[in-house]
Amino acid sequence: MKKLTSVILVSMVLGAGGAVWADSDSAGRSVGGKRLDVAPVTLDKYKQECGSCHFAYQPGLLPARSWEKMMATLDDHFGENAELDAQVAKDLTAYLVEHAADKSDYKRSAGINKSIAAGEAPLRITETAYFKRKHNELPKRAVEDNPKVKSFSKCETCHVNADKGSYNEHEVRIPGFGRWED
């Protein structure tokens, strides 16, 4: 009986360890048992400044060179003047560059970065080969022709946990279409 109890105890300890390992991704990051795809935004000033006009895209969605280029051209930010106080712009640029896709150890960020040629600096996540590959099966009627979505750039509209850095395909809910299965 004592031997059986020891075997059960060792099995429980090893099993629990396996459960912990299975619960986290390769970077060891998980929340509630779900792996985060990109690091969530942690800088409140970035959320405030950029998130007041559009979704505060995580820095891990583009490489540092893209963020540097974008922050250097805020006077014409996709047709709008989004200029910031010089110190605020400097601080936000530093944050974006430090947490960019090419400096991240999150799995999705690494995939995005690998899909961009070394000399390229896309300003739109939707321009990356990674994004195009992941969204290639979505019909235009579900996104661009959908008055509740209108654009692929509105990540948070369909990716219900995008603000947490999760772009898991099982969490996609397209307004007017429901859950998306490819």
CSV table of N, CA and C in Angstrom, one decimal:
chain,number,residue,atom,x,y,z
A,1,MET,N,0.8,-1.2,0.0
A,1,MET,CA,0.0,0.0,0.0
A,1,MET,C,0.9,1.3,0.0
A,2,LYS,N,1.9,1.2,0.8
A,2,LYS,CA,2.8,2.4,0.9
A,2,LYS,C,3.5,2.6,-0.5
A,3,LYS,N,3.9,1.5,-1.1
A,3,LYS,CA,4.5,1.6,-2.4
A,3,LYS,C,3.5,2.2,-3.5
A,4,LEU,N,2.3,1.8,-3.4
A,4,LEU,CA,1.2,2.3,-4.3
A,4,LEU,C,1.0,3.8,-4.1
A,5,THR,N,1.0,4.2,-2.8
A,5,THR,CA,0.8,5.6,-2.5
A,5,THR,C,1.9,6.4,-3.0
A,6,SER,N,3.1,5.9,-2.9
A,6,SER,CA,4.3,6.7,-3.4
A,6,SER,C,4.2,6.8,-5.0
A,7,VAL,N,3.8,5.7,-5.6
A,7,VAL,CA,3.7,5.8,-7.1
A,7,VAL,C,2.6,6.8,-7.5
A,8,ILE,N,1.5,6.8,-6.8
A,8,ILE,CA,0.4,7.7,-7.1
A,8,ILE,C,0.9,9.2,-6.9
A,9,LEU,N,1.6,9.4,-5.8
A,9,LEU,CA,2.1,10.7,-5.4
A,9,LEU,C,3.1,11.2,-6.5
A,10,VAL,N,4.0,10.4,-6.9
A,10,VAL,CA,5.0,10.8,-7.9
A,10,VAL,C,4.3,11.0,-9.2
A,11,SER,N,3.3,10.2,-9.6
A,11,SER,CA,2.5,10.4,-10.8
A,11,SER,C,1.8,11.7,-10.8
A,12,MET,N,1.2,12.1,-9.6
A,12,MET,CA,0.5,13.3,-9.5
A,12,MET,C,1.4,14.5,-9.7
A,13,VAL,N,2.6,14.4,-9.0
A,13,VAL,CA,3.6,15.5,-9.1
A,13,VAL,C,4.0,15.7,-10.6
A,14,LEU,N,4.4,14.6,-11.2
A,14,LEU,CA,4.8,14.7,-12.6
A,14,LEU,C,3.7,15.1,-13.5
A,15,GLY,N,2.5,14.6,-13.3
A,15,GLY,CA,1.3,15.0,-14.1
A,15,GLY,C,1.0,16.5,-14.0
A,16,ALA,N,1.1,17.0,-12.7
A,16,ALA,CA,0.9,18.4,-12.5
A,16,ALA,C,1.9,19.3,-13.3
A,17,GLY,N,3.2,18.8,-13.2
A,17,GLY,CA,4.2,19.6,-13.9
A,17,GLY,C,3.9,19.6,-15.4
A,18,GLY,N,3.5,18.5,-16.0
A,18,GLY,CA,3.1,18.4,-17.4
A,18,GLY,C,2.0,19.3,-17.7
A,19,ALA,N,1.0,19.4,-16.8
A,19,ALA,CA,-0.1,20.3,-17.0
A,19,ALA,C,0.4,21.8,-17.1
A,20,VAL,N,1.3,22.1,-16.2
A,20,VAL,CA,1.8,23.5,-16.2
A,20,VAL,C,2.6,23.8,-17.5
A,21,TRP,N,3.4,22.8,-17.9
A,21,TRP,CA,4.1,23.0,-19.2
A,21,TRP,C,3.2,23.2,-20.4
A,22,ALA,N,2.1,22.4,-20.4
A,22,ALA,CA,1.2,22.4,-21.5
A,22,ALA,C,0.4,23.7,-21.5
A,23,ASP,N,0.3,24.3,-20.4
A,23,ASP,CA,-0.6,25.5,-20.2
A,23,ASP,C,0.1,26.8,-20.7
A,24,SER,N,1.4,26.7,-21.0
A,24,SER,CA,2.1,28.0,-21.4
A,24,SER,C,2.7,27.7,-22.8
A,25,ASP,N,2.9,28.8,-23.5
A,25,ASP,CA,3.5,28.7,-24.8
A,25,ASP,C,5.1,28.7,-24.7
A,26,SER,N,5.8,28.7,-25.8
A,26,SER,CA,7.2,28.6,-25.7
A,26,SER,C,7.9,29.7,-25.0
A,27,ALA,N,7.2,30.9,-24.9
A,27,ALA,CA,7.8,32.0,-24.2
A,27,ALA,C,7.4,32.0,-22.8
A,28,GLY,N,6.6,31.0,-22.4
A,28,GLY,CA,6.1,30.9,-21.0
A,28,GLY,C,5.0,31.9,-20.6
A,29,ARG,N,4.4,32.4,-21.6
A,29,ARG,CA,3.3,33.4,-21.3
A,29,ARG,C,2.0,32.8,-21.6
A,30,SER,N,1.1,32.9,-20.6
A,30,SER,CA,-0.3,32.5,-20.8
A,30,SER,C,-1.1,33.2,-19.7
A,31,VAL,N,-2.3,33.4,-20.1
A,31,VAL,CA,-3.3,34.0,-19.1
A,31,VAL,C,-4.5,33.2,-19.1
A,32,GLY,N,-4.9,32.7,-18.0
A,32,GLY,CA,-6.1,31.8,-17.9
A,32,GLY,C,-5.9,30.6,-18.8
A,33,GLY,N,-4.7,30.1,-19.0
A,33,GLY,CA,-4.5,28.9,-19.8
A,33,GLY,C,-4.4,29.2,-21.3
A,34,LYS,N,-4.6,30.5,-21.7
A,34,LYS,CA,-4.5,30.8,-23.1
A,34,LYS,C,-3.2,31.5,-23.5
A,35,ARG,N,-2.6,31.0,-24.5
A,35,ARG,CA,-1.3,31.7,-24.9
A,35,ARG,C,-1.6,33.0,-25.6
A,36,LEU,N,-0.9,34.0,-25.2
A,36,LEU,CA,-1.0,35.3,-25.9
A,36,LEU,C,-0.2,35.3,-27.2
A,37,ASP,N,-0.9,35.8,-28.2
A,37,ASP,CA,-0.2,35.8,-29.5
A,37,ASP,C,0.8,36.9,-29.7
A,38,VAL,N,0.5,38.1,-29.2
A,38,VAL,CA,1.4,39.2,-29.2
A,38,VAL,C,1.4,39.9,-27.8
A,39,ALA,N,2.4,40.5,-27.4
A,39,ALA,CA,2.4,41.2,-26.1
A,39,ALA,C,1.4,42.3,-26.1
A,40,PRO,N,0.5,42.3,-25.1
A,40,PRO,CA,-0.5,43.3,-25.0
A,40,PRO,C,0.2,44.7,-24.8
A,41,VAL,N,-0.5,45.7,-25.1
A,41,VAL,CA,-0.1,47.1,-24.9
A,41,VAL,C,0.0,47.4,-23.4
A,42,THR,N,1.2,47.8,-23.0
A,42,THR,CA,1.3,48.1,-21.5
A,42,THR,C,1.6,49.6,-21.2
A,43,LEU,N,1.7,50.4,-22.2
A,43,LEU,CA,2.0,51.8,-21.9
A,43,LEU,C,0.7,52.6,-22.0
A,44,ASP,N,0.3,53.1,-20.9
A,44,ASP,CA,-1.0,53.9,-20.9
A,44,ASP,C,-1.0,55.1,-21.8
A,45,LYS,N,0.2,55.8,-21.9
A,45,LYS,CA,0.3,57.0,-22.7
A,45,LYS,C,0.0,56.6,-24.2
A,46,TYR,N,0.5,55.4,-24.6
A,46,TYR,CA,0.3,54.9,-26.0
A,46,TYR,C,-1.2,54.7,-26.2
A,47,LYS,N,-1.8,54.0,-25.2
A,47,LYS,CA,-3.2,53.7,-25.3
A,47,LYS,C,-4.0,55.0,-25.4
A,48,GLN,N,-3.6,55.9,-24.6
A,48,GLN,CA,-4.3,57.2,-24.6
A,48,GLN,C,-4.2,58.0,-25.9
A,49,GLU,N,-2.9,58.2,-26.3
A,49,GLU,CA,-2.7,59.0,-27.5
A,49,GLU,C,-3.1,58.3,-28.8
A,50,CYS,N,-2.8,57.1,-29.0
A,50,CYS,CA,-3.1,56.4,-30.3
A,50,CYS,C,-4.5,55.8,-30.2
A,51,GLY,N,-4.8,55.2,-29.1
A,51,GLY,CA,-6.1,54.6,-28.9
A,51,GLY,C,-7.3,55.5,-28.9
A,52,SER,N,-7.1,56.8,-28.8
A,52,SER,CA,-8.2,57.8,-28.8
A,52,SER,C,-8.8,57.9,-30.2
A,53,CYS,N,-8.0,57.6,-31.2
A,53,CYS,CA,-8.5,57.7,-32.6
A,53,CYS,C,-8.8,56.3,-33.3
A,54,HIS,N,-8.0,55.3,-32.9
A,54,HIS,CA,-8.2,53.9,-33.5
A,54,HIS,C,-7.7,52.9,-32.5
A,55,PHE,N,-7.8,51.7,-32.8
A,55,PHE,CA,-7.3,50.6,-32.0
A,55,PHE,C,-5.8,50.8,-31.7
A,56,ALA,N,-5.4,50.7,-30.5
A,56,ALA,CA,-4.0,50.8,-30.1
A,56,ALA,C,-3.3,49.5,-30.5
A,57,TYR,N,-2.8,49.4,-31.7
A,57,TYR,CA,-2.2,48.2,-32.2
A,57,TYR,C,-1.0,47.9,-31.4
A,58,GLN,N,-0.8,46.6,-31.1
A,58,GLN,CA,0.4,46.2,-30.3
A,58,GLN,C,1.6,46.4,-31.1
A,59,PRO,N,2.7,46.8,-30.4
A,59,PRO,CA,4.0,47.0,-31.1
A,59,PRO,C,4.5,45.7,-31.8
A,60,GLY,N,4.1,44.6,-31.3
A,60,GLY,CA,4.6,43.3,-31.9
A,60,GLY,C,3.9,43.0,-33.2
A,61,LEU,N,3.1,43.8,-33.7
A,61,LEU,CA,2.5,43.6,-35.0
A,61,LEU,C,3.3,44.1,-36.2
A,62,LEU,N,4.3,44.9,-35.9
A,62,LEU,CA,5.2,45.4,-37.0
A,62,LEU,C,6.6,45.5,-36.5
A,63,PRO,N,7.6,45.5,-37.4
A,63,PRO,CA,9.0,45.6,-36.9
A,63,PRO,C,9.3,47.0,-36.5
A,64,ALA,N,10.4,47.2,-35.8
A,64,ALA,CA,10.9,48.5,-35.3
A,64,ALA,C,11.0,49.5,-36.4
A,65,ARG,N,11.5,49.1,-37.6
A,65,ARG,CA,11.7,50.1,-38.7
A,65,ARG,C,10.4,50.6,-39.2
A,66,SER,N,9.3,49.9,-39.1
A,66,SER,CA,8.0,50.3,-39.5
A,66,SER,C,7.5,51.4,-38.5
A,67,TRP,N,7.7,51.1,-37.2
A,67,TRP,CA,7.2,52.0,-36.2
A,67,TRP,C,8.0,53.3,-36.2
A,68,GLU,N,9.3,53.2,-36.5
A,68,GLU,CA,10.1,54.4,-36.6
A,68,GLU,C,9.6,55.3,-37.8
A,69,LYS,N,9.4,54.6,-38.9
A,69,LYS,CA,8.9,55.3,-40.1
A,69,LYS,C,7.5,56.0,-39.8
A,70,MET,N,6.6,55.2,-39.2
A,70,MET,CA,5.3,55.7,-38.9
A,70,MET,C,5.4,57.0,-38.0
A,71,MET,N,6.2,56.8,-36.9
A,71,MET,CA,6.2,57.9,-35.9
A,71,MET,C,6.9,59.2,-36.5
A,72,ALA,N,7.7,59.0,-37.6
A,72,ALA,CA,8.4,60.1,-38.2
A,72,ALA,C,7.5,60.8,-39.2
A,73,THR,N,6.4,60.3,-39.5
A,73,THR,CA,5.5,60.8,-40.5
A,73,THR,C,4.1,61.1,-40.0
A,74,LEU,N,4.0,61.4,-38.7
A,74,LEU,CA,2.7,61.7,-38.1
A,74,LEU,C,1.9,62.9,-38.6
A,75,ASP,N,2.6,63.7,-39.3
A,75,ASP,CA,1.9,64.9,-39.9
A,75,ASP,C,1.0,64.4,-41.1
A,76,ASP,N,1.3,63.2,-41.6
A,76,ASP,CA,0.4,62.6,-42.6
A,76,ASP,C,0.2,61.2,-42.3
A,77,HIS,N,-0.5,61.0,-41.2
A,77,HIS,CA,-0.8,59.6,-40.7
A,77,HIS,C,-2.1,59.1,-41.3
A,78,PHE,N,-1.9,58.4,-42.5
A,78,PHE,CA,-3.0,57.8,-43.2
A,78,PHE,C,-4.0,58.9,-43.6
A,79,GLY,N,-3.5,60.1,-44.0
A,79,GLY,CA,-4.3,61.2,-44.4
A,79,GLY,C,-4.7,62.1,-43.3
A,80,GLU,N,-4.3,61.9,-42.1
A,80,GLU,CA,-4.7,62.8,-41.0
A,80,GLU,C,-3.4,63.3,-40.4
A,81,ASN,N,-3.5,64.5,-39.7
A,81,ASN,CA,-2.4,65.0,-39.0
A,81,ASN,C,-2.5,64.5,-37.6
A,82,ALA,N,-1.6,63.7,-37.2
A,82,ALA,CA,-1.6,63.1,-35.9
A,82,ALA,C,-0.3,63.5,-35.1
A,83,GLU,N,0.2,64.6,-35.4
A,83,GLU,CA,1.4,65.1,-34.7
A,83,GLU,C,1.2,65.1,-33.2
A,84,LEU,N,2.3,64.8,-32.5
A,84,LEU,CA,2.3,64.8,-31.1
A,84,LEU,C,3.4,65.8,-30.5
A,85,ASP,N,3.3,66.1,-29.3
A,85,ASP,CA,4.4,66.8,-28.6
A,85,ASP,C,5.7,66.0,-28.8
A,86,ALA,N,6.8,66.7,-29.1
A,86,ALA,CA,8.0,66.1,-29.4
A,86,ALA,C,8.4,65.0,-28.4
A,87,GLN,N,8.3,65.3,-27.1
A,87,GLN,CA,8.7,64.4,-26.0
A,87,GLN,C,7.8,63.2,-26.0
A,88,VAL,N,6.5,63.4,-26.2
A,88,VAL,CA,5.5,62.3,-26.2
A,88,VAL,C,5.8,61.4,-27.4
A,89,ALA,N,6.1,62.0,-28.6
A,89,ALA,CA,6.4,61.2,-29.8
A,89,ALA,C,7.7,60.4,-29.5
A,90,LYS,N,8.7,61.0,-28.9
A,90,LYS,CA,9.9,60.3,-28.6
A,90,LYS,C,9.7,59.1,-27.7
A,91,ASP,N,8.9,59.3,-26.6
A,91,ASP,CA,8.6,58.3,-25.7
A,91,ASP,C,7.8,57.1,-26.3
A,92,LEU,N,6.8,57.5,-27.1
A,92,LEU,CA,6.0,56.4,-27.8
A,92,LEU,C,6.8,55.7,-28.8
A,93,THR,N,7.7,56.4,-29.5
A,93,THR,CA,8.6,55.7,-30.5
A,93,THR,C,9.5,54.7,-29.8
A,94,ALA,N,10.0,55.1,-28.7
A,94,ALA,CA,10.9,54.2,-27.9
A,94,ALA,C,10.2,53.0,-27.4
A,95,TYR,N,9.0,53.2,-27.0
A,95,TYR,CA,8.1,52.0,-26.5
A,95,TYR,C,7.8,51.1,-27.7
A,96,LEU,N,7.4,51.6,-28.8
A,96,LEU,CA,7.0,50.8,-30.0
A,96,LEU,C,8.2,50.1,-30.5
A,97,VAL,N,9.4,50.7,-30.6
A,97,VAL,CA,10.6,50.1,-31.1
A,97,VAL,C,11.1,49.0,-30.1
A,98,GLU,N,11.0,49.2,-28.9
A,98,GLU,CA,11.5,48.3,-27.9
A,98,GLU,C,10.6,47.0,-27.9
A,99,HIS,N,9.4,47.1,-28.2
A,99,HIS,CA,8.4,46.0,-28.2
A,99,HIS,C,8.0,45.5,-29.6
A,100,ALA,N,8.7,45.9,-30.6
A,100,ALA,CA,8.3,45.6,-32.0
A,100,ALA,C,8.5,44.1,-32.3
A,101,ALA,N,7.9,43.7,-33.4
A,101,ALA,CA,7.9,42.3,-33.8
A,101,ALA,C,9.2,41.7,-33.9
A,102,ASP,N,10.2,42.5,-34.4
A,102,ASP,CA,11.6,41.9,-34.6
A,102,ASP,C,12.3,41.9,-33.3
A,103,LYS,N,11.7,42.3,-32.2
A,103,LYS,CA,12.4,42.2,-30.9
A,103,LYS,C,11.6,41.4,-29.9
A,104,SER,N,10.5,40.8,-30.4
A,104,SER,CA,9.6,40.1,-29.5
A,104,SER,C,9.8,38.6,-29.5
A,105,ASP,N,9.5,37.9,-28.4
A,105,ASP,CA,9.6,36.5,-28.4
A,105,ASP,C,8.3,35.8,-28.4
A,106,TYR,N,7.2,36.6,-28.8
A,106,TYR,CA,5.9,36.0,-28.9
A,106,TYR,C,5.8,35.4,-30.3
A,107,LYS,N,5.1,34.3,-30.4
A,107,LYS,CA,5.1,33.4,-31.6
A,107,LYS,C,4.5,34.2,-32.8
A,108,ARG,N,3.4,34.9,-32.6
A,108,ARG,CA,2.7,35.6,-33.8
A,108,ARG,C,3.6,36.7,-34.2
A,109,SER,N,4.2,37.4,-33.3
A,109,SER,CA,5.1,38.5,-33.7
A,109,SER,C,6.3,38.0,-34.5
A,110,ALA,N,6.8,36.9,-34.1
A,110,ALA,CA,7.9,36.3,-34.9
A,110,ALA,C,7.5,35.9,-36.3
A,111,GLY,N,6.3,35.4,-36.4
A,111,GLY,CA,5.7,35.0,-37.7
A,111,GLY,C,5.5,36.2,-38.6
A,112,ILE,N,5.0,37.3,-38.0
A,112,ILE,CA,4.8,38.5,-38.8
A,112,ILE,C,6.2,39.0,-39.3
A,113,ASN,N,7.1,39.1,-38.4
A,113,ASN,CA,8.4,39.6,-38.7
A,113,ASN,C,9.1,38.8,-39.8
A,114,LYS,N,9.0,37.5,-39.7
A,114,LYS,CA,9.6,36.6,-40.8
A,114,LYS,C,8.9,36.9,-42.1
A,115,SER,N,7.7,37.3,-42.2
A,115,SER,CA,7.0,37.5,-43.5
A,115,SER,C,7.4,38.8,-44.2
A,116,ILE,N,8.2,39.7,-43.5
A,116,ILE,CA,8.5,41.0,-44.0
A,116,ILE,C,10.0,40.9,-44.5
A,117,ALA,N,10.3,41.3,-45.7
A,117,ALA,CA,11.6,41.4,-46.2
A,117,ALA,C,12.5,42.4,-45.4
A,118,ALA,N,13.7,42.1,-45.3
A,118,ALA,CA,14.6,42.9,-44.5
A,118,ALA,C,14.6,44.4,-44.8
A,119,GLY,N,14.5,44.8,-46.1
A,119,GLY,CA,14.5,46.2,-46.5
A,119,GLY,C,13.1,46.9,-46.4
A,120,GLU,N,12.1,46.1,-46.2
A,120,GLU,CA,10.7,46.7,-46.2
A,120,GLU,C,10.3,47.2,-44.8
A,121,ALA,N,9.5,48.3,-44.8
A,121,ALA,CA,9.0,48.8,-43.6
A,121,ALA,C,7.5,49.2,-43.8
A,122,PRO,N,6.7,48.1,-43.8
A,122,PRO,CA,5.2,48.4,-44.0
A,122,PRO,C,4.6,49.2,-42.9
A,123,LEU,N,3.7,50.1,-43.3
A,123,LEU,CA,3.0,50.9,-42.3
A,123,LEU,C,1.7,50.3,-41.9
A,124,ARG,N,1.3,49.4,-42.6
A,124,ARG,CA,0.0,48.7,-42.3
A,124,ARG,C,0.2,47.2,-42.0
A,125,ILE,N,-0.3,46.7,-41.0
A,125,ILE,CA,-0.2,45.3,-40.7
A,125,ILE,C,-0.9,44.5,-41.8
A,126,THR,N,-1.9,45.1,-42.4
A,126,THR,CA,-2.6,44.4,-43.5
A,126,THR,C,-1.8,44.2,-44.7
A,127,GLU,N,-0.7,44.9,-44.8
A,127,GLU,CA,0.2,44.8,-46.0
A,127,GLU,C,1.2,43.6,-45.8
A,128,THR,N,1.3,43.0,-44.7
A,128,THR,CA,2.3,42.0,-44.5
A,128,THR,C,1.8,40.6,-45.1
A,129,ALA,N,2.8,39.9,-45.5
A,129,ALA,CA,2.4,38.5,-46.1
A,129,ALA,C,1.8,37.7,-45.0
A,130,TYR,N,2.2,37.8,-43.8
A,130,TYR,CA,1.6,37.0,-42.7
A,130,TYR,C,0.1,37.3,-42.6
A,131,PHE,N,-0.2,38.6,-42.5
A,131,PHE,CA,-1.6,39.0,-42.4
A,131,PHE,C,-2.4,38.4,-43.6
A,132,LYS,N,-1.9,38.7,-44.8
A,132,LYS,CA,-2.6,38.2,-46.0
A,132,LYS,C,-2.9,36.7,-46.0
A,133,ARG,N,-1.9,36.0,-45.6
A,133,ARG,CA,-2.0,34.5,-45.5
A,133,ARG,C,-3.1,34.1,-44.5
A,134,LYS,N,-3.1,34.7,-43.4
A,134,LYS,CA,-4.1,34.4,-42.3
A,134,LYS,C,-5.5,34.8,-42.7
A,135,HIS,N,-5.6,35.8,-43.5
A,135,HIS,CA,-7.0,36.3,-43.8
A,135,HIS,C,-7.4,36.0,-45.3
A,136,ASN,N,-6.7,35.2,-46.0
A,136,ASN,CA,-7.0,35.0,-47.4
A,136,ASN,C,-8.3,34.3,-47.7
A,137,GLU,N,-8.9,33.6,-46.7
A,137,GLU,CA,-10.1,32.9,-47.0
A,137,GLU,C,-11.4,33.7,-46.6
A,138,LEU,N,-11.1,34.9,-46.1
A,138,LEU,CA,-12.3,35.7,-45.7
A,138,LEU,C,-12.8,36.4,-46.9
A,139,PRO,N,-14.1,36.2,-47.2
A,139,PRO,CA,-14.7,36.9,-48.4
A,139,PRO,C,-14.9,38.4,-48.1
A,140,LYS,N,-14.8,39.2,-49.2
A,140,LYS,CA,-14.9,40.6,-49.1
A,140,LYS,C,-16.2,41.0,-48.4
A,141,ARG,N,-17.3,40.3,-48.6
A,141,ARG,CA,-18.6,40.6,-48.0
A,141,ARG,C,-18.6,40.5,-46.5
A,142,ALA,N,-17.7,39.7,-46.0
A,142,ALA,CA,-17.6,39.5,-44.5
A,142,ALA,C,-16.9,40.7,-43.8
A,143,VAL,N,-16.0,41.4,-44.6
A,143,VAL,CA,-15.2,42.4,-44.0
A,143,VAL,C,-15.5,43.8,-44.7
A,144,GLU,N,-14.9,44.0,-45.8
A,144,GLU,CA,-15.0,45.3,-46.5
A,144,GLU,C,-16.4,45.7,-46.9
A,145,ASP,N,-17.2,44.7,-47.3
A,145,ASP,CA,-18.6,45.1,-47.7
A,145,ASP,C,-19.5,45.0,-46.5
A,146,ASN,N,-19.0,44.6,-45.3
A,146,ASN,CA,-19.8,44.5,-44.1
A,146,ASN,C,-19.9,45.8,-43.4
A,147,PRO,N,-21.0,46.5,-43.3
A,147,PRO,CA,-21.1,47.8,-42.7
A,147,PRO,C,-20.7,47.8,-41.2
A,148,LYS,N,-20.7,46.7,-40.6
A,148,LYS,CA,-20.3,46.6,-39.2
A,148,LYS,C,-18.8,46.4,-39.0
A,149,VAL,N,-18.1,46.2,-40.1
A,149,VAL,CA,-16.6,46.0,-40.0
A,149,VAL,C,-15.9,47.0,-40.9
A,150,LYS,N,-16.2,47.0,-42.2
A,150,LYS,CA,-15.7,48.0,-43.2
A,150,LYS,C,-14.2,47.8,-43.6
A,151,SER,N,-13.4,47.3,-42.7
A,151,SER,CA,-11.9,47.3,-43.1
A,151,SER,C,-11.2,46.2,-42.3
A,152,PHE,N,-10.2,45.7,-42.9
A,152,PHE,CA,-9.4,44.7,-42.3
A,152,PHE,C,-8.5,45.3,-41.1
A,153,SER,N,-8.4,46.6,-41.2
A,153,SER,CA,-7.6,47.3,-40.1
A,153,SER,C,-8.3,47.4,-38.8
A,154,LYS,N,-9.6,47.0,-38.7
A,154,LYS,CA,-10.3,47.1,-37.5
A,154,LYS,C,-10.3,45.8,-36.7
A,155,CYS,N,-9.1,45.4,-36.3
A,155,CYS,CA,-8.8,44.1,-35.7
A,155,CYS,C,-9.8,43.7,-34.6
A,156,GLU,N,-10.0,44.7,-33.7
A,156,GLU,CA,-10.8,44.5,-32.5
A,156,GLU,C,-12.3,44.2,-32.8
A,157,THR,N,-12.7,44.5,-34.0
A,157,THR,CA,-14.1,44.3,-34.4
A,157,THR,C,-14.4,42.8,-34.5
A,158,CYS,N,-13.5,42.0,-35.0
A,158,CYS,CA,-13.7,40.6,-35.1
A,158,CYS,C,-12.9,39.7,-34.1
A,159,HIS,N,-11.7,40.2,-33.8
A,159,HIS,CA,-10.9,39.5,-32.8
A,159,HIS,C,-11.3,40.0,-31.5
A,160,VAL,N,-12.2,39.3,-30.8
A,160,VAL,CA,-12.8,39.8,-29.6
A,160,VAL,C,-11.8,40.0,-28.4
A,161,ASN,N,-10.6,39.4,-28.5
A,161,ASN,CA,-9.6,39.6,-27.4
A,161,ASN,C,-8.4,40.3,-27.9
A,162,ALA,N,-8.5,41.0,-29.0
A,162,ALA,CA,-7.4,41.7,-29.6
A,162,ALA,C,-6.7,42.6,-28.6
A,163,ASP,N,-7.5,43.3,-27.8
A,163,ASP,CA,-6.9,44.2,-26.8
A,163,ASP,C,-6.0,43.5,-25.8
A,164,LYS,N,-6.2,42.2,-25.6
A,164,LYS,CA,-5.3,41.5,-24.7
A,164,LYS,C,-4.1,40.8,-25.5
A,165,GLY,N,-4.0,41.1,-26.8
A,165,GLY,CA,-2.9,40.5,-27.5
A,165,GLY,C,-3.3,39.1,-28.1
A,166,SER,N,-4.5,38.7,-28.0
A,166,SER,CA,-4.9,37.4,-28.5
A,166,SER,C,-5.6,37.6,-29.9
A,167,TYR,N,-5.1,36.9,-30.9
A,167,TYR,CA,-5.7,36.9,-32.2
A,167,TYR,C,-6.0,35.4,-32.6
A,168,ASN,N,-6.4,34.7,-31.6
A,168,ASN,CA,-6.7,33.2,-31.8
A,168,ASN,C,-7.9,33.1,-32.8
A,169,GLU,N,-7.8,32.3,-33.8
A,169,GLU,CA,-8.8,32.2,-34.8
A,169,GLU,C,-10.1,31.6,-34.2
A,170,HIS,N,-10.0,30.9,-33.1
A,170,HIS,CA,-11.2,30.4,-32.4
A,170,HIS,C,-12.0,31.4,-31.7
A,171,GLU,N,-11.4,32.6,-31.5
A,171,GLU,CA,-12.1,33.7,-30.8
A,171,GLU,C,-12.6,34.8,-31.8
A,172,VAL,N,-12.6,34.5,-33.1
A,172,VAL,CA,-13.1,35.4,-34.1
A,172,VAL,C,-14.6,35.4,-34.2
A,173,ARG,N,-15.2,36.6,-34.1
A,173,ARG,CA,-16.7,36.7,-34.2
A,173,ARG,C,-16.9,37.9,-35.2
A,174,ILE,N,-17.3,37.6,-36.4
A,174,ILE,CA,-17.5,38.6,-37.4
A,174,ILE,C,-19.0,39.1,-37.3
A,175,PRO,N,-19.1,40.4,-37.0
A,175,PRO,CA,-20.4,41.0,-36.9
A,175,PRO,C,-21.3,40.7,-38.1
A,176,GLY,N,-22.5,40.2,-37.9
A,176,GLY,CA,-23.4,39.8,-38.9
A,176,GLY,C,-23.1,38.4,-39.5
A,177,PHE,N,-22.0,37.8,-39.1
A,177,PHE,CA,-21.7,36.5,-39.6
A,177,PHE,C,-21.5,35.5,-38.5
A,178,GLY,N,-21.1,36.0,-37.3
A,178,GLY,CA,-20.9,35.1,-36.2
A,178,GLY,C,-19.5,34.5,-36.1
A,179,ARG,N,-19.4,33.4,-35.5
A,179,ARG,CA,-18.1,32.7,-35.4
A,179,ARG,C,-17.6,32.3,-36.7
A,180,TRP,N,-16.3,32.6,-37.0
A,180,TRP,CA,-15.7,32.2,-38.3
A,180,TRP,C,-14.9,30.9,-38.1
A,181,GLU,N,-15.2,30.0,-39.0
A,181,GLU,CA,-14.4,28.7,-39.1
A,181,GLU,C,-13.9,28.6,-40.5
A,182,ASP,N,-12.5,28.4,-40.6
A,182,ASP,CA,-12.0,28.2,-42.0
A,182,ASP,C,-11.8,26.8,-42.3
